[in-house]
């Protein structure tokens, strides 16, 4: 082509290709803005030699380009169609190469003075944010504007001031904050020499961080040519040419909340169950803030928070204190606090669980309580964050870690039962055992039976019991072996008891038929909670059971109705007719059935 094509500026189209914008003097009278798209094979997709985005009078140059997210682009440029003024214009071009918006571009800033050296970044939703150096106040300042996908400027007319400090601010760069806002960095001459500053502007055009920008580097000599990229967390990483010791390259991070240098926020390294306990606690470990150093004592303490819901949090404490900010939790805070954190999806409630003083360590950890333990089939995730608190009173700045999940487990099994013994009869094998101490989270005992071997495995399980006794009602003949374990509510199983086996082969299974009413001794006897009465019926019959004290007074009576012939078991809970606990002593139970009566003695030992 005739003339020159200068300063190509590319951006990926999201499909393996690229959109390129440049300024072009093909008409031999002034510079215009053109663009072209190449596919992944390098083949031009639009008109030969590019599509004109602006051919207005005067020169248009210094184009910058950002993706529109749908294989097209938004291009901004420096425009002097109203010479001698220099303004900022922008235009979008579709993936098919159709120029959109106003012919020759939308006015981004056409105010007094000059607007120069634009920088652009996508806003993530089809539009873009454009920043530039602006001399409307006499010296160059930094301004920015957001333009939507349809081409409508969103912020103040002619842009919002990012920095209007004394003297010139220029040589700027821009990066996305990941939330439809941006981080802008520039070279700043407010203190004569050139330093590096940065500032974040949110999606609504509100500049945040320190007024007129956060100082990123103000070392001796000059720092210049500041370039910024996103840190992936809302802040920016800024690099620059530094003259403190000849010309070298330096870099620094500006965190997203205040633009503070480095990594002032803690980083949770892990959140795991505390091993070897009965549950209810997790260990939260974190890497300290970079401001928690002996040579830079910028952190007072850390607070640890657990996500909750408002109702549960209120129910867990006597008088919770509702706070607006975690900064209200001082280093020596005690009591209970609930923080309502506003989020885009509604409020999230956090409950304060612990503080940890800062003392220049690389890592810290605390035991954080949980509300419940995880058990098989019932997950119980808890969510935690750690917040670093600034040390310099009366500053109230805080920095938060990312949120992590954790769950607690009961890692301790109950003690093993001991002294397992049995008392075989012709019909069954009553078993009994003892335990040193019943744990508070006890669930039940498991009884296992084998022949050649026995182990606490499902194939050997024959029953469970809440008491320290069990009757094996249907044991097979031959050699038998028994063990018992204790199991808690979280499924932890103890080591097995001693193994007990009857002497030789048992005759059980060959018992004679019941010829007359049979009443065996209750098991266990003596007892303090519940005992089992075992009754054999020679034929179908009504069954009546009565209990008398040693003075012959009837204290309990039961009519079991008409039952079929065979062996039956009845539980007696050592209570009288009114449900009151019977005192220790000797009692007699009388069984009437099949036209017969049998009386046996039992002992309650509380």
mmCIF file of C-alpha atoms in Angstrom, residues 17-204:
data_model
loop_
_atom_site.group_PDB
_atom_site.id
_atom_site.type_symbol
_atom_site.label_atom_id
_atom_site.label_comp_id
_atom_site.label_asym_id
_atom_site.label_seq_id
_atom_site.Cartn_x
_atom_site.Cartn_y
_atom_site.Cartn_z
ATOM 1 C CA UNK A 17 -6.302 -16.005 16.024
ATOM 2 C CA UNK A 18 -5.451 -12.365 16.548
ATOM 3 C CA UNK A 19 -6.905 -8.884 15.926
ATOM 4 C CA UNK A 20 -4.321 -6.228 14.993
ATOM 5 C CA UNK A 21 -4.860 -2.442 14.954
ATOM 6 C CA UNK A 22 -2.445 0.160 13.550
ATOM 7 C CA UNK A 23 -2.285 3.744 12.317
ATOM 8 C CA UNK A 24 -2.107 4.153 8.547
ATOM 9 C CA UNK A 25 -1.208 6.982 6.121
ATOM 10 C CA UNK A 26 -2.401 5.268 2.923
ATOM 11 C CA UNK A 27 -4.348 8.430 1.941
ATOM 12 C CA UNK A 28 -1.047 10.418 2.096
ATOM 13 C CA UNK A 29 -2.626 13.312 3.997
ATOM 14 C CA UNK A 30 -3.126 12.149 7.598
ATOM 15 C CA UNK A 31 -2.953 9.090 9.772
ATOM 16 C CA UNK A 32 -6.062 6.881 10.197
ATOM 17 C CA UNK A 33 -6.873 3.796 12.282
ATOM 18 C CA UNK A 34 -7.246 0.379 10.620
ATOM 19 C CA UNK A 35 -7.639 -3.186 11.894
ATOM 20 C CA UNK A 36 -7.410 -6.765 10.600
ATOM 21 C CA UNK A 37 -8.135 -10.189 11.982
ATOM 22 C CA UNK A 38 -5.990 -13.256 11.279
ATOM 23 C CA UNK A 39 -7.187 -16.783 12.019
ATOM 24 C CA UNK A 40 -5.073 -19.459 13.665
ATOM 25 C CA UNK A 41 -3.429 -20.214 10.310
ATOM 26 C CA UNK A 42 -2.495 -16.564 9.735
ATOM 27 C CA UNK A 43 -5.105 -15.978 7.019
ATOM 28 C CA UNK A 44 -6.687 -12.484 6.950
ATOM 29 C CA UNK A 45 -10.405 -12.650 7.726
ATOM 30 C CA UNK A 46 -11.557 -9.124 6.890
ATOM 31 C CA UNK A 47 -11.187 -6.774 3.937
ATOM 32 C CA UNK A 48 -7.874 -6.790 2.098
ATOM 33 C CA UNK A 49 -5.413 -4.483 3.843
ATOM 34 C CA UNK A 50 -7.733 -4.039 6.829
ATOM 35 C CA UNK A 51 -10.945 -2.316 7.868
ATOM 36 C CA UNK A 52 -11.011 1.455 8.517
ATOM 37 C CA UNK A 53 -12.121 2.334 12.056
ATOM 38 C CA UNK A 54 -11.441 6.069 11.835
ATOM 39 C CA UNK A 55 -10.649 8.274 8.814
ATOM 40 C CA UNK A 56 -11.580 11.607 10.376
ATOM 41 C CA UNK A 57 -9.651 14.811 9.661
ATOM 42 C CA UNK A 58 -6.378 15.305 11.430
ATOM 43 C CA UNK A 59 -4.171 12.503 12.654
ATOM 44 C CA UNK A 60 -5.224 9.434 14.609
ATOM 45 C CA UNK A 61 -2.387 7.412 16.034
ATOM 46 C CA UNK A 62 -1.052 5.461 19.037
ATOM 47 C CA UNK A 63 -3.825 2.812 18.865
ATOM 48 C CA UNK A 64 -4.319 0.363 21.723
ATOM 49 C CA UNK A 65 -6.568 -2.686 21.486
ATOM 50 C CA UNK A 66 -8.527 -4.966 23.841
ATOM 51 C CA UNK A 67 -10.660 -8.039 23.191
ATOM 52 C CA UNK A 68 -14.452 -7.659 23.294
ATOM 53 C CA UNK A 69 -14.733 -11.292 24.447
ATOM 54 C CA UNK A 70 -16.519 -12.494 21.281
ATOM 55 C CA UNK A 71 -13.630 -12.601 18.764
ATOM 56 C CA UNK A 72 -13.854 -8.893 17.992
ATOM 57 C CA UNK A 73 -11.995 -5.949 19.553
ATOM 58 C CA UNK A 74 -12.237 -2.466 21.010
ATOM 59 C CA UNK A 75 -9.615 -0.008 19.773
ATOM 60 C CA UNK A 76 -8.764 3.352 21.391
ATOM 61 C CA UNK A 77 -6.438 5.993 19.973
ATOM 62 C CA UNK A 78 -4.948 9.467 20.293
ATOM 63 C CA UNK A 79 -6.934 11.803 18.011
ATOM 64 C CA UNK A 80 -6.297 15.419 16.881
ATOM 65 C CA UNK A 81 -9.246 15.923 14.523
ATOM 66 C CA UNK A 82 -9.863 19.192 16.454
ATOM 67 C CA UNK A 83 -6.223 20.296 16.190
ATOM 68 C CA UNK A 84 -4.401 21.574 18.172
ATOM 69 C CA UNK A 85 -6.352 19.585 20.810
ATOM 70 C CA UNK A 86 -5.482 15.950 21.390
ATOM 71 C CA UNK A 87 -8.412 13.746 22.437
ATOM 72 C CA UNK A 88 -9.178 10.076 23.089
ATOM 73 C CA UNK A 89 -11.620 8.144 20.889
ATOM 74 C CA UNK A 90 -12.559 4.460 20.682
ATOM 75 C CA UNK A 91 -14.464 2.108 18.396
ATOM 76 C CA UNK A 92 -15.464 -1.528 18.433
ATOM 77 C CA UNK A 93 -15.157 -3.941 15.522
ATOM 78 C CA UNK A 94 -17.098 -7.213 15.385
ATOM 79 C CA UNK A 95 -15.660 -10.675 14.765
ATOM 80 C CA UNK A 96 -16.887 -10.374 11.164
ATOM 81 C CA UNK A 97 -15.017 -7.100 10.631
ATOM 82 C CA UNK A 98 -18.003 -4.742 10.899
ATOM 83 C CA UNK A 99 -17.155 -1.392 12.554
ATOM 84 C CA UNK A 100 -19.623 -0.666 15.360
ATOM 85 C CA UNK A 101 -20.559 2.372 17.420
ATOM 86 C CA UNK A 102 -20.421 5.918 16.102
ATOM 87 C CA UNK A 103 -18.719 6.539 12.770
ATOM 88 C CA UNK A 104 -15.044 7.483 13.350
ATOM 89 C CA UNK A 105 -15.345 6.532 17.022
ATOM 90 C CA UNK A 106 -16.988 7.378 20.328
ATOM 91 C CA UNK A 107 -15.635 10.336 22.324
ATOM 92 C CA UNK A 108 -13.882 9.009 25.408
ATOM 93 C CA UNK A 109 -12.361 12.342 26.456
ATOM 94 C CA UNK A 110 -12.503 15.612 24.519
ATOM 95 C CA UNK A 111 -11.987 18.031 27.398
ATOM 96 C CA UNK A 112 -9.651 20.975 27.581
ATOM 97 C CA UNK A 113 -5.929 20.444 27.263
ATOM 98 C CA UNK A 114 -4.437 17.326 25.731
ATOM 99 C CA UNK A 115 -5.380 13.696 26.277
ATOM 100 C CA UNK A 116 -2.540 11.430 25.233
ATOM 101 C CA UNK A 117 -0.925 7.954 25.392
ATOM 102 C CA UNK A 118 -4.034 5.838 25.984
ATOM 103 C CA UNK A 119 -3.889 2.383 27.566
ATOM 104 C CA UNK A 120 -6.772 -0.102 27.370
ATOM 105 C CA UNK A 121 -7.982 -3.329 29.002
ATOM 106 C CA UNK A 122 -11.163 -5.387 28.621
ATOM 107 C CA UNK A 123 -13.769 -4.977 31.368
ATOM 108 C CA UNK A 124 -14.652 -8.658 31.028
ATOM 109 C CA UNK A 125 -18.267 -8.050 29.952
ATOM 110 C CA UNK A 126 -17.899 -6.841 26.363
ATOM 111 C CA UNK A 127 -16.629 -3.335 27.073
ATOM 112 C CA UNK A 128 -13.273 -1.797 27.975
ATOM 113 C CA UNK A 129 -11.543 0.569 30.408
ATOM 114 C CA UNK A 130 -9.267 3.198 28.909
ATOM 115 C CA UNK A 131 -6.721 5.301 30.833
ATOM 116 C CA UNK A 132 -4.640 8.199 29.537
ATOM 117 C CA UNK A 133 -2.415 11.147 30.470
ATOM 118 C CA UNK A 134 -4.478 14.354 30.640
ATOM 119 C CA UNK A 135 -3.298 17.996 30.831
ATOM 120 C CA UNK A 136 -6.657 19.686 31.517
ATOM 121 C CA UNK A 137 -5.259 21.119 34.788
ATOM 122 C CA UNK A 138 -2.006 22.427 33.283
ATOM 123 C CA UNK A 139 0.224 19.438 34.041
ATOM 124 C CA UNK A 140 -0.356 15.845 33.009
ATOM 125 C CA UNK A 141 -2.590 13.786 35.296
ATOM 126 C CA UNK A 142 -4.069 10.305 34.957
ATOM 127 C CA UNK A 143 -7.722 9.851 33.947
ATOM 128 C CA UNK A 144 -9.819 6.808 33.013
ATOM 129 C CA UNK A 145 -13.176 5.959 31.401
ATOM 130 C CA UNK A 146 -15.179 2.767 30.970
ATOM 131 C CA UNK A 147 -17.098 2.176 27.755
ATOM 132 C CA UNK A 148 -19.747 -0.547 27.446
ATOM 133 C CA UNK A 149 -20.127 -3.129 24.690
ATOM 134 C CA UNK A 150 -22.777 -0.937 22.960
ATOM 135 C CA UNK A 151 -20.352 2.026 23.038
ATOM 136 C CA UNK A 152 -21.700 4.081 25.952
ATOM 137 C CA UNK A 153 -19.217 5.802 28.318
ATOM 138 C CA UNK A 154 -20.233 4.852 31.872
ATOM 139 C CA UNK A 155 -18.269 7.111 34.176
ATOM 140 C CA UNK A 156 -18.035 10.894 34.534
ATOM 141 C CA UNK A 157 -17.974 12.996 31.377
ATOM 142 C CA UNK A 158 -14.406 13.023 30.016
ATOM 143 C CA UNK A 159 -13.334 10.435 32.609
ATOM 144 C CA UNK A 160 -12.564 10.168 36.313
ATOM 145 C CA UNK A 161 -9.318 11.385 37.875
ATOM 146 C CA UNK A 162 -7.070 8.556 38.978
ATOM 147 C CA UNK A 163 -4.267 10.917 39.991
ATOM 148 C CA UNK A 164 -4.141 14.731 39.907
ATOM 149 C CA UNK A 165 -1.084 15.228 42.104
ATOM 150 C CA UNK A 166 1.473 18.033 41.597
ATOM 151 C CA UNK A 167 3.576 17.974 38.419
ATOM 152 C CA UNK A 168 3.344 15.345 35.696
ATOM 153 C CA UNK A 169 2.075 11.770 35.770
ATOM 154 C CA UNK A 170 2.610 9.843 32.558
ATOM 155 C CA UNK A 171 3.944 6.673 30.890
ATOM 156 C CA UNK A 172 1.036 4.606 32.127
ATOM 157 C CA UNK A 173 -0.140 1.000 31.941
ATOM 158 C CA UNK A 174 -3.429 -0.717 32.823
ATOM 159 C CA UNK A 175 -4.556 -4.202 33.880
ATOM 160 C CA UNK A 176 -7.896 -5.772 34.780
ATOM 161 C CA UNK A 177 -8.853 -6.250 38.431
ATOM 162 C CA UNK A 178 -11.050 -9.220 37.469
ATOM 163 C CA UNK A 179 -14.223 -7.432 38.595
ATOM 164 C CA UNK A 180 -14.886 -5.043 35.645
ATOM 165 C CA UNK A 181 -12.501 -2.498 37.133
ATOM 166 C CA UNK A 182 -8.798 -1.897 36.564
ATOM 167 C CA UNK A 183 -5.407 -1.211 38.137
ATOM 168 C CA UNK A 184 -3.490 1.688 36.588
ATOM 169 C CA UNK A 185 0.250 2.257 37.105
ATOM 170 C CA UNK A 186 2.331 5.249 35.991
ATOM 171 C CA UNK A 187 5.574 7.202 36.328
ATOM 172 C CA UNK A 188 5.052 10.095 38.751
ATOM 173 C CA UNK A 189 7.027 13.344 39.191
ATOM 174 C CA UNK A 190 5.263 14.877 42.201
ATOM 175 C CA UNK A 191 8.564 14.828 44.118
ATOM 176 C CA UNK A 192 10.711 15.995 41.163
ATOM 177 C CA UNK A 193 12.341 12.624 40.519
ATOM 178 C CA UNK A 194 10.331 9.932 38.757
ATOM 179 C CA UNK A 195 8.660 7.373 41.048
ATOM 180 C CA UNK A 196 6.169 4.576 40.432
ATOM 181 C CA UNK A 197 2.559 4.831 41.680
ATOM 182 C CA UNK A 198 -0.590 2.794 41.098
ATOM 183 C CA UNK A 199 -4.292 3.023 41.824
ATOM 184 C CA UNK A 200 -7.312 0.795 41.384
ATOM 185 C CA UNK A 201 -10.638 2.002 39.988
ATOM 186 C CA UNK A 202 -13.699 -0.176 40.489
ATOM 187 C CA UNK A 203 -16.414 -1.088 37.997
ATOM 188 C CA UNK A 204 -18.470 1.977 38.974
#
